[in-house]
Amino acid sequence: MTAPGVAQTGWLPWAGLVLGAGLALFLGWTSVQRNFEAACDRQEWPEFSSCPDGDAAVPVQVSRLRARIAANPGDSAAWLALALLTTRPGGVAPLGDAAVLATASRLAGGERLLQRVLASRALERQQWPEAVGWLVKLVQDHGDADAARVLAALVPVTEAGEALRAALVPGTTWLEPVLGQLAAAKVPAVLAMPLVAQALPLKLVSPQAGQALMRSLKASGQWLEAHALWTVLVGGPVPLIYNGDFEQGFIRDGFDWELRDAPPSTAGAGVEQPTLGAMGRVLQVEFTGRAVALPIVRQSLVLLDGDYRFTGKYMAQRMRTEQGLVWTFTCARGGRELARTPPLLDTQGQWRPLSVALNVPADCSGAVTLQLQTQVGFEALSGLRGQMRFDAFRMTVR
């Protein structure tokens, strides 16, 4: 059975946070009670006239706070303490929690504990604009990770969507912490993409947050969404192979070239981008004779089903290899090989063309991995020596 108000995704069951009272309990009662008792025990602000000992002491505490308020109606500490007591059995009748919270909000609305109470109350009543408003303040004003996690849990909730979108205004800073809590809230990153799409033109998503989101989208197989975010972050439409001339440094977590992290002392293949006169920068792989971790270099490509041709050029010198290197194309999901170039062997320092045709089937789900590896596995284990360079990679539709 699906909780009411949760956006339907078909393949994704709602993962555990119950709306209304469940969210209120998670955000409000547990943490407010804990902080209330800790503040009371440490005699921190607000100064409680006495610390309640169990639920039976709540009426006594309320009575003393009312006496303070009668003597000084502007006593914000007393109003905040009274507001916190609205979460405890015994309540604040006959004054009424709404009146207490309204006055406390006016006098001490910037206090984190009070904001938690107000957010919890709004969540319990499914008052989405009020709940989102207080949660956003908690994230922005106090860096409240619990509030960010609850906002993340609200992302799939249809009724909360309008309030979340309305909270995305220039200068706000709450979205990135919420994106960082999606995994903790068990909400797939793809469900946050409508918010991200709205936030990008407002400059509310940093490149670092965008990279983290792309990494999550790619890991969950949401290739089209990840690539759409990539095109925005890099500033517009991109070719089917990005940075195919190797003129730019590589950008992590997107759809650029990816290298293996290995210290130079143990790497069997060192990758650099030297400049070769008028040719500009190229991809250079230097083999040291040690075992090589595969793939050496790779790039994720978003290719809809159809026929393509891959072209480029390479140059090799002093290469000691039996069967050479190849560039292969595999389905990103499942690793099924679609095509590979002819073996690349020593060219005695001369540039040679390389080319291969490939067909991308529909069951590749639009994502293909292009990667450099040895033609046979045993050479990766035994190691190679020499140098190979690559340039002018292109992918065209046939």
mmCIF file of N, CA and C in Angstrom, residues 271-398:
data_model
loop_
_atom_site.group_PDB
_atom_site.id
_atom_site.type_symbol
_atom_site.label_atom_id
_atom_site.label_comp_id
_atom_site.label_asym_id
_atom_site.label_seq_id
_atom_site.Cartn_x
_atom_site.Cartn_y
_atom_site.Cartn_z
ATOM 1 N N VAL A 271 49.017 8.318 -17.701
ATOM 2 C CA VAL A 271 48.236 9.060 -18.694
ATOM 3 C C VAL A 271 48.521 10.549 -18.548
ATOM 4 N N GLU A 272 48.860 11.192 -19.668
ATOM 5 C CA GLU A 272 49.126 12.621 -19.680
ATOM 6 C C GLU A 272 48.480 13.248 -20.907
ATOM 7 N N GLN A 273 48.513 14.595 -20.957
ATOM 8 C CA GLN A 273 47.984 15.343 -22.103
ATOM 9 C C GLN A 273 49.033 16.362 -22.575
ATOM 10 N N PRO A 274 50.110 15.893 -23.199
ATOM 11 C CA PRO A 274 51.134 16.825 -23.658
ATOM 12 C C PRO A 274 50.664 17.626 -24.874
ATOM 13 N N THR A 275 51.301 18.767 -25.088
ATOM 14 C CA THR A 275 51.027 19.582 -26.270
ATOM 15 C C THR A 275 52.053 19.266 -27.334
ATOM 16 N N LEU A 276 51.586 18.959 -28.559
ATOM 17 C CA LEU A 276 52.473 18.611 -29.668
ATOM 18 C C LEU A 276 52.357 19.668 -30.767
ATOM 19 N N GLY A 277 52.962 20.802 -30.556
ATOM 20 C CA GLY A 277 53.011 21.854 -31.574
ATOM 21 C C GLY A 277 51.641 22.238 -32.074
ATOM 22 N N ALA A 278 51.479 22.274 -33.410
ATOM 23 C CA ALA A 278 50.226 22.701 -34.019
ATOM 24 C C ALA A 278 49.086 21.722 -33.749
ATOM 25 N N MET A 279 49.395 20.486 -33.383
ATOM 26 C CA MET A 279 48.336 19.518 -33.095
ATOM 27 C C MET A 279 47.605 19.841 -31.805
ATOM 28 N N GLY A 280 48.245 20.602 -30.960
ATOM 29 C CA GLY A 280 47.647 20.867 -29.664
ATOM 30 C C GLY A 280 47.861 19.707 -28.712
ATOM 31 N N ARG A 281 46.980 19.592 -27.747
ATOM 32 C CA ARG A 281 47.123 18.535 -26.746
ATOM 33 C C ARG A 281 46.605 17.210 -27.299
ATOM 34 N N VAL A 282 47.226 16.137 -26.830
ATOM 35 C CA VAL A 282 46.819 14.785 -27.216
ATOM 36 C C VAL A 282 46.741 13.933 -25.953
ATOM 37 N N LEU A 283 46.152 12.767 -26.094
ATOM 38 C CA LEU A 283 46.143 11.792 -25.002
ATOM 39 C C LEU A 283 47.365 10.896 -25.157
ATOM 40 N N GLN A 284 48.186 10.831 -24.136
ATOM 41 C CA GLN A 284 49.406 10.019 -24.176
ATOM 42 C C GLN A 284 49.372 8.989 -23.047
ATOM 43 N N VAL A 285 49.632 7.742 -23.399
ATOM 44 C CA VAL A 285 49.689 6.657 -22.422
ATOM 45 C C VAL A 285 51.094 6.076 -22.455
ATOM 46 N N GLU A 286 51.771 6.111 -21.323
ATOM 47 C CA GLU A 286 53.134 5.597 -21.194
ATOM 48 C C GLU A 286 53.083 4.319 -20.366
ATOM 49 N N PHE A 287 53.538 3.211 -20.965
ATOM 50 C CA PHE A 287 53.507 1.929 -20.280
ATOM 51 C C PHE A 287 54.860 1.652 -19.641
ATOM 52 N N THR A 288 54.834 1.167 -18.396
ATOM 53 C CA THR A 288 56.051 1.038 -17.592
ATOM 54 C C THR A 288 56.548 -0.386 -17.445
ATOM 55 N N GLY A 289 55.799 -1.374 -17.944
ATOM 56 C CA GLY A 289 56.191 -2.766 -17.767
ATOM 57 C C GLY A 289 55.499 -3.445 -16.602
ATOM 58 N N ARG A 290 54.840 -2.647 -15.738
ATOM 59 C CA ARG A 290 54.084 -3.239 -14.630
ATOM 60 C C ARG A 290 52.700 -3.661 -15.121
ATOM 61 N N ALA A 291 52.008 -4.413 -14.270
ATOM 62 C CA ALA A 291 50.642 -4.831 -14.606
ATOM 63 C C ALA A 291 49.760 -3.602 -14.790
ATOM 64 N N VAL A 292 48.848 -3.700 -15.729
ATOM 65 C CA VAL A 292 47.976 -2.574 -16.077
ATOM 66 C C VAL A 292 46.555 -2.876 -15.618
ATOM 67 N N ALA A 293 45.965 -1.944 -14.864
ATOM 68 C CA ALA A 293 44.567 -2.079 -14.462
ATOM 69 C C ALA A 293 43.672 -1.622 -15.616
ATOM 70 N N LEU A 294 42.680 -2.432 -15.940
ATOM 71 C CA LEU A 294 41.780 -2.128 -17.061
ATOM 72 C C LEU A 294 40.409 -1.686 -16.548
ATOM 73 N N PRO A 295 39.752 -0.794 -17.292
ATOM 74 C CA PRO A 295 40.251 -0.114 -18.487
ATOM 75 C C PRO A 295 41.258 0.973 -18.123
ATOM 76 N N ILE A 296 42.097 1.331 -19.081
ATOM 77 C CA ILE A 296 43.116 2.346 -18.852
ATOM 78 C C ILE A 296 42.492 3.733 -18.842
ATOM 79 N N VAL A 297 41.638 3.992 -19.810
ATOM 80 C CA VAL A 297 40.895 5.243 -19.948
ATOM 81 C C VAL A 297 39.495 4.880 -20.430
ATOM 82 N N ARG A 298 38.496 5.654 -20.007
ATOM 83 C CA ARG A 298 37.144 5.375 -20.505
ATOM 84 C C ARG A 298 36.313 6.650 -20.505
ATOM 85 N N GLN A 299 35.227 6.606 -21.268
ATOM 86 C CA GLN A 299 34.238 7.674 -21.269
ATOM 87 C C GLN A 299 32.863 7.056 -21.444
ATOM 88 N N SER A 300 31.900 7.553 -20.656
ATOM 89 C CA SER A 300 30.511 7.122 -20.805
ATOM 90 C C SER A 300 29.854 7.971 -21.885
ATOM 91 N N LEU A 301 29.201 7.318 -22.831
ATOM 92 C CA LEU A 301 28.533 7.990 -23.940
ATOM 93 C C LEU A 301 27.035 7.738 -23.859
ATOM 94 N N VAL A 302 26.270 8.770 -24.119
ATOM 95 C CA VAL A 302 24.826 8.608 -24.227
ATOM 96 C C VAL A 302 24.492 8.516 -25.709
ATOM 97 N N LEU A 303 24.156 7.303 -26.159
ATOM 98 C CA LEU A 303 23.874 7.026 -27.566
ATOM 99 C C LEU A 303 22.546 6.296 -27.665
ATOM 100 N N LEU A 304 21.589 6.903 -28.318
ATOM 101 C CA LEU A 304 20.334 6.208 -28.566
ATOM 102 C C LEU A 304 20.564 5.073 -29.552
ATOM 103 N N ASP A 305 19.651 4.119 -29.583
ATOM 104 C CA ASP A 305 19.846 2.968 -30.462
ATOM 105 C C ASP A 305 19.955 3.425 -31.913
ATOM 106 N N GLY A 306 20.882 2.791 -32.636
ATOM 107 C CA GLY A 306 21.126 3.149 -34.029
ATOM 108 C C GLY A 306 22.532 2.799 -34.442
ATOM 109 N N ASP A 307 22.935 3.239 -35.641
ATOM 110 C CA ASP A 307 24.241 2.928 -36.208
ATOM 111 C C ASP A 307 25.157 4.148 -36.135
ATOM 112 N N TYR A 308 26.411 3.895 -35.751
ATOM 113 C CA TYR A 308 27.391 4.962 -35.562
ATOM 114 C C TYR A 308 28.730 4.550 -36.159
ATOM 115 N N ARG A 309 29.602 5.545 -36.355
ATOM 116 C CA ARG A 309 30.985 5.279 -36.740
ATOM 117 C C ARG A 309 31.906 6.102 -35.851
ATOM 118 N N PHE A 310 32.899 5.409 -35.313
ATOM 119 C CA PHE A 310 33.923 6.030 -34.466
ATOM 120 C C PHE A 310 35.199 6.181 -35.283
ATOM 121 N N THR A 311 35.791 7.378 -35.268
ATOM 122 C CA THR A 311 37.057 7.623 -35.967
ATOM 123 C C THR A 311 38.012 8.369 -35.054
ATOM 124 N N GLY A 312 39.279 8.280 -35.401
ATOM 125 C CA GLY A 312 40.316 8.987 -34.663
ATOM 126 C C GLY A 312 41.661 8.666 -35.282
ATOM 127 N N LYS A 313 42.716 9.007 -34.560
ATOM 128 C CA LYS A 313 44.053 8.636 -35.029
ATOM 129 C C LYS A 313 44.932 8.333 -33.826
ATOM 130 N N TYR A 314 45.975 7.550 -34.099
ATOM 131 C CA TYR A 314 46.866 7.134 -33.021
ATOM 132 C C TYR A 314 48.286 7.050 -33.554
ATOM 133 N N MET A 315 49.234 7.089 -32.625
ATOM 134 C CA MET A 315 50.648 6.953 -32.948
ATOM 135 C C MET A 315 51.315 6.186 -31.809
ATOM 136 N N ALA A 316 52.131 5.204 -32.142
ATOM 137 C CA ALA A 316 52.802 4.392 -31.132
ATOM 138 C C ALA A 316 54.281 4.291 -31.453
ATOM 139 N N GLN A 317 55.086 4.304 -30.397
ATOM 140 C CA GLN A 317 56.523 4.133 -30.596
ATOM 141 C C GLN A 317 57.111 3.345 -29.431
ATOM 142 N N ARG A 318 58.087 2.510 -29.775
ATOM 143 C CA ARG A 318 58.789 1.650 -28.816
ATOM 144 C C ARG A 318 57.814 0.741 -28.063
ATOM 145 N N MET A 319 56.721 0.374 -28.711
ATOM 146 C CA MET A 319 55.720 -0.461 -28.046
ATOM 147 C C MET A 319 56.161 -1.924 -28.061
ATOM 148 N N ARG A 320 56.274 -2.501 -26.892
ATOM 149 C CA ARG A 320 56.568 -3.924 -26.755
ATOM 150 C C ARG A 320 55.287 -4.618 -26.308
ATOM 151 N N THR A 321 54.573 -5.193 -27.287
ATOM 152 C CA THR A 321 53.298 -5.848 -27.032
ATOM 153 C C THR A 321 53.081 -6.922 -28.083
ATOM 154 N N GLU A 322 52.460 -8.018 -27.696
ATOM 155 C CA GLU A 322 52.200 -9.107 -28.643
ATOM 156 C C GLU A 322 50.973 -8.828 -29.514
ATOM 157 N N GLN A 323 49.871 -8.386 -28.868
ATOM 158 C CA GLN A 323 48.629 -8.221 -29.626
ATOM 159 C C GLN A 323 48.032 -6.823 -29.527
ATOM 160 N N GLY A 324 48.723 -5.918 -28.838
ATOM 161 C CA GLY A 324 48.358 -4.523 -28.895
ATOM 162 C C GLY A 324 47.175 -4.119 -28.026
ATOM 163 N N LEU A 325 46.749 -2.877 -28.255
ATOM 164 C CA LEU A 325 45.635 -2.288 -27.529
ATOM 165 C C LEU A 325 44.416 -2.195 -28.435
ATOM 166 N N VAL A 326 43.226 -2.020 -27.823
ATOM 167 C CA VAL A 326 41.991 -1.796 -28.577
ATOM 168 C C VAL A 326 41.123 -0.806 -27.808
ATOM 169 N N TRP A 327 40.322 -0.064 -28.551
ATOM 170 C CA TRP A 327 39.218 0.700 -27.964
ATOM 171 C C TRP A 327 37.951 -0.122 -28.155
ATOM 172 N N THR A 328 37.238 -0.384 -27.064
ATOM 173 C CA THR A 328 36.027 -1.190 -27.147
ATOM 174 C C THR A 328 34.810 -0.353 -26.777
ATOM 175 N N PHE A 329 33.668 -0.789 -27.286
ATOM 176 C CA PHE A 329 32.380 -0.184 -26.961
ATOM 177 C C PHE A 329 31.527 -1.259 -26.306
ATOM 178 N N THR A 330 31.033 -0.977 -25.116
ATOM 179 C CA THR A 330 30.203 -1.945 -24.399
ATOM 180 C C THR A 330 28.958 -1.241 -23.859
ATOM 181 N N CYS A 331 27.893 -1.992 -23.690
ATOM 182 C CA CYS A 331 26.715 -1.449 -23.012
ATOM 183 C C CYS A 331 27.103 -1.101 -21.571
ATOM 184 N N ALA A 332 26.751 0.103 -21.148
ATOM 185 C CA ALA A 332 27.088 0.505 -19.785
ATOM 186 C C ALA A 332 26.431 -0.411 -18.762
ATOM 187 N N ARG A 333 25.251 -0.889 -19.067
ATOM 188 C CA ARG A 333 24.576 -1.832 -18.187
ATOM 189 C C ARG A 333 24.798 -3.241 -18.700
ATOM 190 N N GLY A 334 25.480 -4.022 -17.940
ATOM 191 C CA GLY A 334 25.710 -5.418 -18.307
ATOM 192 C C GLY A 334 27.046 -5.690 -18.964
ATOM 193 N N GLY A 335 27.663 -4.673 -19.595
ATOM 194 C CA GLY A 335 28.998 -4.831 -20.145
ATOM 195 C C GLY A 335 29.085 -5.614 -21.439
ATOM 196 N N ARG A 336 27.955 -5.799 -22.139
ATOM 197 C CA ARG A 336 28.002 -6.537 -23.405
ATOM 198 C C ARG A 336 28.782 -5.744 -24.446
ATOM 199 N N GLU A 337 29.766 -6.407 -25.085
ATOM 200 C CA GLU A 337 30.586 -5.706 -26.073
ATOM 201 C C GLU A 337 29.824 -5.538 -27.379
ATOM 202 N N LEU A 338 29.936 -4.322 -27.940
ATOM 203 C CA LEU A 338 29.269 -3.998 -29.198
ATOM 204 C C LEU A 338 30.240 -3.932 -30.361
ATOM 205 N N ALA A 339 31.451 -3.464 -30.105
ATOM 206 C CA ALA A 339 32.442 -3.334 -31.181
ATOM 207 C C ALA A 339 33.793 -3.058 -30.551
ATOM 208 N N ARG A 340 34.841 -3.311 -31.366
ATOM 209 C CA ARG A 340 36.196 -2.951 -30.943
ATOM 210 C C ARG A 340 37.004 -2.589 -32.183
ATOM 211 N N THR A 341 37.979 -1.717 -31.980
ATOM 212 C CA THR A 341 38.838 -1.336 -33.090
ATOM 213 C C THR A 341 39.778 -2.487 -33.432
ATOM 214 N N PRO A 342 40.383 -2.466 -34.620
ATOM 215 C CA PRO A 342 41.473 -3.415 -34.885
ATOM 216 C C PRO A 342 42.599 -3.196 -33.867
ATOM 217 N N PRO A 343 43.417 -4.207 -33.602
ATOM 218 C CA PRO A 343 44.510 -4.054 -32.639
ATOM 219 C C PRO A 343 45.445 -2.911 -33.032
ATOM 220 N N LEU A 344 45.831 -2.127 -32.042
ATOM 221 C CA LEU A 344 46.722 -0.990 -32.247
ATOM 222 C C LEU A 344 48.126 -1.400 -31.821
ATOM 223 N N LEU A 345 49.047 -1.441 -32.789
ATOM 224 C CA LEU A 345 50.411 -1.884 -32.544
ATOM 225 C C LEU A 345 51.378 -0.733 -32.788
ATOM 226 N N ASP A 346 52.646 -1.012 -32.705
ATOM 227 C CA ASP A 346 53.657 0.027 -32.895
ATOM 228 C C ASP A 346 53.585 0.606 -34.317
ATOM 229 N N THR A 347 53.665 1.932 -34.422
ATOM 230 C CA THR A 347 53.639 2.595 -35.736
ATOM 231 C C THR A 347 54.956 3.307 -36.026
ATOM 232 N N GLN A 348 55.975 3.078 -35.199
ATOM 233 C CA GLN A 348 57.290 3.704 -35.370
ATOM 234 C C GLN A 348 57.187 5.230 -35.451
ATOM 235 N N GLY A 349 56.307 5.764 -34.607
ATOM 236 C CA GLY A 349 56.190 7.218 -34.506
ATOM 237 C C GLY A 349 55.353 7.877 -35.571
ATOM 238 N N GLN A 350 54.634 7.105 -36.393
ATOM 239 C CA GLN A 350 53.787 7.672 -37.445
ATOM 240 C C GLN A 350 52.318 7.653 -37.001
ATOM 241 N N TRP A 351 51.609 8.743 -37.341
ATOM 242 C CA TRP A 351 50.181 8.794 -37.025
ATOM 243 C C TRP A 351 49.400 7.954 -38.035
ATOM 244 N N ARG A 352 48.483 7.148 -37.510
ATOM 245 C CA ARG A 352 47.653 6.285 -38.341
ATOM 246 C C ARG A 352 46.171 6.489 -37.983
ATOM 247 N N PRO A 353 45.263 6.315 -38.938
ATOM 248 C CA PRO A 353 43.834 6.445 -38.631
ATOM 249 C C PRO A 353 43.310 5.201 -37.937
ATOM 250 N N LEU A 354 42.263 5.372 -37.174
ATOM 251 C CA LEU A 354 41.539 4.223 -36.625
ATOM 252 C C LEU A 354 40.055 4.476 -36.805
ATOM 253 N N SER A 355 39.317 3.407 -37.019
ATOM 254 C CA SER A 355 37.894 3.548 -37.312
ATOM 255 C C SER A 355 37.192 2.238 -37.017
ATOM 256 N N VAL A 356 35.933 2.336 -36.571
ATOM 257 C CA VAL A 356 35.120 1.150 -36.374
ATOM 258 C C VAL A 356 33.651 1.561 -36.422
ATOM 259 N N ALA A 357 32.826 0.706 -36.981
ATOM 260 C CA ALA A 357 31.380 0.920 -36.995
ATOM 261 C C ALA A 357 30.746 0.134 -35.862
ATOM 262 N N LEU A 358 29.663 0.655 -35.334
ATOM 263 C CA LEU A 358 28.973 -0.065 -34.274
ATOM 264 C C LEU A 358 27.484 0.200 -34.355
ATOM 265 N N ASN A 359 26.738 -0.764 -33.875
ATOM 266 C CA ASN A 359 25.292 -0.649 -33.747
ATOM 267 C C ASN A 359 24.938 -0.686 -32.271
ATOM 268 N N VAL A 360 24.189 0.307 -31.822
ATOM 269 C CA VAL A 360 23.757 0.360 -30.426
ATOM 270 C C VAL A 360 22.325 -0.150 -30.361
ATOM 271 N N PRO A 361 22.087 -1.281 -29.707
ATOM 272 C CA PRO A 361 20.725 -1.814 -29.624
ATOM 273 C C PRO A 361 19.903 -1.076 -28.571
ATOM 274 N N ALA A 362 18.611 -1.218 -28.651
ATOM 275 C CA ALA A 362 17.717 -0.528 -27.712
ATOM 276 C C ALA A 362 17.933 -0.990 -26.282
ATOM 277 N N ASP A 363 18.324 -2.261 -26.084
ATOM 278 C CA ASP A 363 18.454 -2.753 -24.720
ATOM 279 C C ASP A 363 19.715 -2.270 -24.018
ATOM 280 N N CYS A 364 20.507 -1.419 -24.679
ATOM 281 C CA CYS A 364 21.628 -0.763 -23.994
ATOM 282 C C CYS A 364 21.156 0.414 -23.142
ATOM 283 N N SER A 365 19.882 0.749 -23.261
ATOM 284 C CA SER A 365 19.286 1.829 -22.464
ATOM 285 C C SER A 365 19.939 3.178 -22.688
ATOM 286 N N GLY A 366 20.534 3.367 -23.876
ATOM 287 C CA GLY A 366 21.063 4.674 -24.226
ATOM 288 C C GLY A 366 22.434 5.005 -23.700
ATOM 289 N N ALA A 367 23.108 4.078 -23.055
ATOM 290 C CA ALA A 367 24.416 4.371 -22.464
ATOM 291 C C ALA A 367 25.446 3.339 -22.912
ATOM 292 N N VAL A 368 26.575 3.832 -23.417
ATOM 293 C CA VAL A 368 27.658 2.986 -23.917
ATOM 294 C C VAL A 368 28.955 3.458 -23.305
ATOM 295 N N THR A 369 29.828 2.510 -22.988
ATOM 296 C CA THR A 369 31.150 2.846 -22.450
ATOM 297 C C THR A 369 32.206 2.631 -23.521
ATOM 298 N N LEU A 370 32.986 3.665 -23.784
ATOM 299 C CA LEU A 370 34.146 3.596 -24.685
ATOM 300 C C LEU A 370 35.378 3.499 -23.806
ATOM 301 N N GLN A 371 36.195 2.462 -23.997
ATOM 302 C CA GLN A 371 37.332 2.287 -23.099
ATOM 303 C C GLN A 371 38.531 1.682 -23.815
ATOM 304 N N LEU A 372 39.701 2.034 -23.297
ATOM 305 C CA LEU A 372 40.975 1.548 -23.822
ATOM 306 C C LEU A 372 41.445 0.385 -22.966
ATOM 307 N N GLN A 373 41.822 -0.729 -23.638
ATOM 308 C CA GLN A 373 42.274 -1.902 -22.915
ATOM 309 C C GLN A 373 43.221 -2.693 -23.803
ATOM 310 N N THR A 374 43.829 -3.717 -23.222
ATOM 311 C CA THR A 374 44.665 -4.607 -24.028
ATOM 312 C C THR A 374 43.779 -5.540 -24.844
ATOM 313 N N GLN A 375 44.304 -5.975 -25.985
ATOM 314 C CA GLN A 375 43.551 -6.893 -26.834
ATOM 315 C C GLN A 375 43.303 -8.214 -26.122
ATOM 316 N N VAL A 376 44.271 -8.679 -25.358
ATOM 317 C CA VAL A 376 44.130 -9.920 -24.597
ATOM 318 C C VAL A 376 44.460 -9.645 -23.139
ATOM 319 N N GLY A 377 43.766 -10.350 -22.247
ATOM 320 C CA GLY A 377 43.900 -10.079 -20.831
ATOM 321 C C GLY A 377 45.263 -10.340 -20.247
ATOM 322 N N PHE A 378 45.967 -11.363 -20.751
ATOM 323 C CA PHE A 378 47.236 -11.721 -20.108
ATOM 324 C C PHE A 378 48.277 -10.615 -20.243
ATOM 325 N N GLU A 379 48.183 -9.790 -21.298
ATOM 326 C CA GLU A 379 49.152 -8.703 -21.444
ATOM 327 C C GLU A 379 48.944 -7.617 -20.396
ATOM 328 N N ALA A 380 47.727 -7.458 -19.949
ATOM 329 C CA ALA A 380 47.495 -6.509 -18.865
ATOM 330 C C ALA A 380 48.156 -6.994 -17.590
ATOM 331 N N LEU A 381 48.179 -8.305 -17.379
ATOM 332 C CA LEU A 381 48.814 -8.860 -16.180
ATOM 333 C C LEU A 381 50.332 -8.848 -16.272
ATOM 334 N N SER A 382 50.858 -9.165 -17.443
ATOM 335 C CA SER A 382 52.317 -9.218 -17.592
ATOM 336 C C SER A 382 52.926 -7.840 -17.784
ATOM 337 N N GLY A 383 52.153 -6.880 -18.265
ATOM 338 C CA GLY A 383 52.654 -5.523 -18.447
ATOM 339 C C GLY A 383 53.138 -5.266 -19.872
ATOM 340 N N LEU A 384 53.079 -3.988 -20.265
ATOM 341 C CA LEU A 384 53.544 -3.557 -21.578
ATOM 342 C C LEU A 384 54.582 -2.463 -21.385
ATOM 343 N N ARG A 385 55.325 -2.192 -22.462
ATOM 344 C CA ARG A 385 56.259 -1.068 -22.454
ATOM 345 C C ARG A 385 56.084 -0.272 -23.745
ATOM 346 N N GLY A 386 56.308 1.025 -23.625
ATOM 347 C CA GLY A 386 56.227 1.877 -24.791
ATOM 348 C C GLY A 386 55.252 3.024 -24.579
ATOM 349 N N GLN A 387 54.976 3.705 -25.679
ATOM 350 C CA GLN A 387 54.148 4.907 -25.604
ATOM 351 C C GLN A 387 53.141 4.911 -26.755
ATOM 352 N N MET A 388 51.918 5.316 -26.432
ATOM 353 C CA MET A 388 50.897 5.436 -27.462
ATOM 354 C C MET A 388 50.132 6.737 -27.255
ATOM 355 N N ARG A 389 49.863 7.415 -28.372
ATOM 356 C CA ARG A 389 49.155 8.691 -28.331
ATOM 357 C C ARG A 389 47.896 8.620 -29.173
ATOM 358 N N PHE A 390 46.887 9.435 -28.797
ATOM 359 C CA PHE A 390 45.601 9.441 -29.488
ATOM 360 C C PHE A 390 45.137 10.883 -29.669
ATOM 361 N N ASP A 391 44.350 11.105 -30.743
ATOM 362 C CA ASP A 391 43.821 12.444 -30.994
ATOM 363 C C ASP A 391 42.634 12.350 -31.943
ATOM 364 N N ALA A 392 41.883 13.448 -32.017
ATOM 365 C CA ALA A 392 40.821 13.667 -33.025
ATOM 366 C C ALA A 392 39.754 12.568 -32.990
ATOM 367 N N PHE A 393 39.259 12.211 -31.781
ATOM 368 C CA PHE A 393 38.202 11.216 -31.684
ATOM 369 C C PHE A 393 36.861 11.848 -32.059
ATOM 370 N N ARG A 394 36.104 11.136 -32.897
ATOM 371 C CA ARG A 394 34.793 11.608 -33.326
ATOM 372 C C ARG A 394 33.822 10.432 -33.340
ATOM 373 N N MET A 395 32.543 10.745 -33.109
ATOM 374 C CA MET A 395 31.483 9.764 -33.265
ATOM 375 C C MET A 395 30.411 10.397 -34.152
ATOM 376 N N THR A 396 30.051 9.708 -35.221
ATOM 377 C CA THR A 396 29.046 10.221 -36.138
ATOM 378 C C THR A 396 27.952 9.186 -36.346
ATOM 379 N N VAL A 397 26.788 9.681 -36.692
ATOM 380 C CA VAL A 397 25.649 8.802 -36.975
ATOM 381 C C VAL A 397 25.738 8.341 -38.420
ATOM 382 N N ARG A 398 25.593 7.034 -38.630
ATOM 383 C CA ARG A 398 25.652 6.496 -40.001
ATOM 384 C C ARG A 398 24.291 6.518 -40.662
#
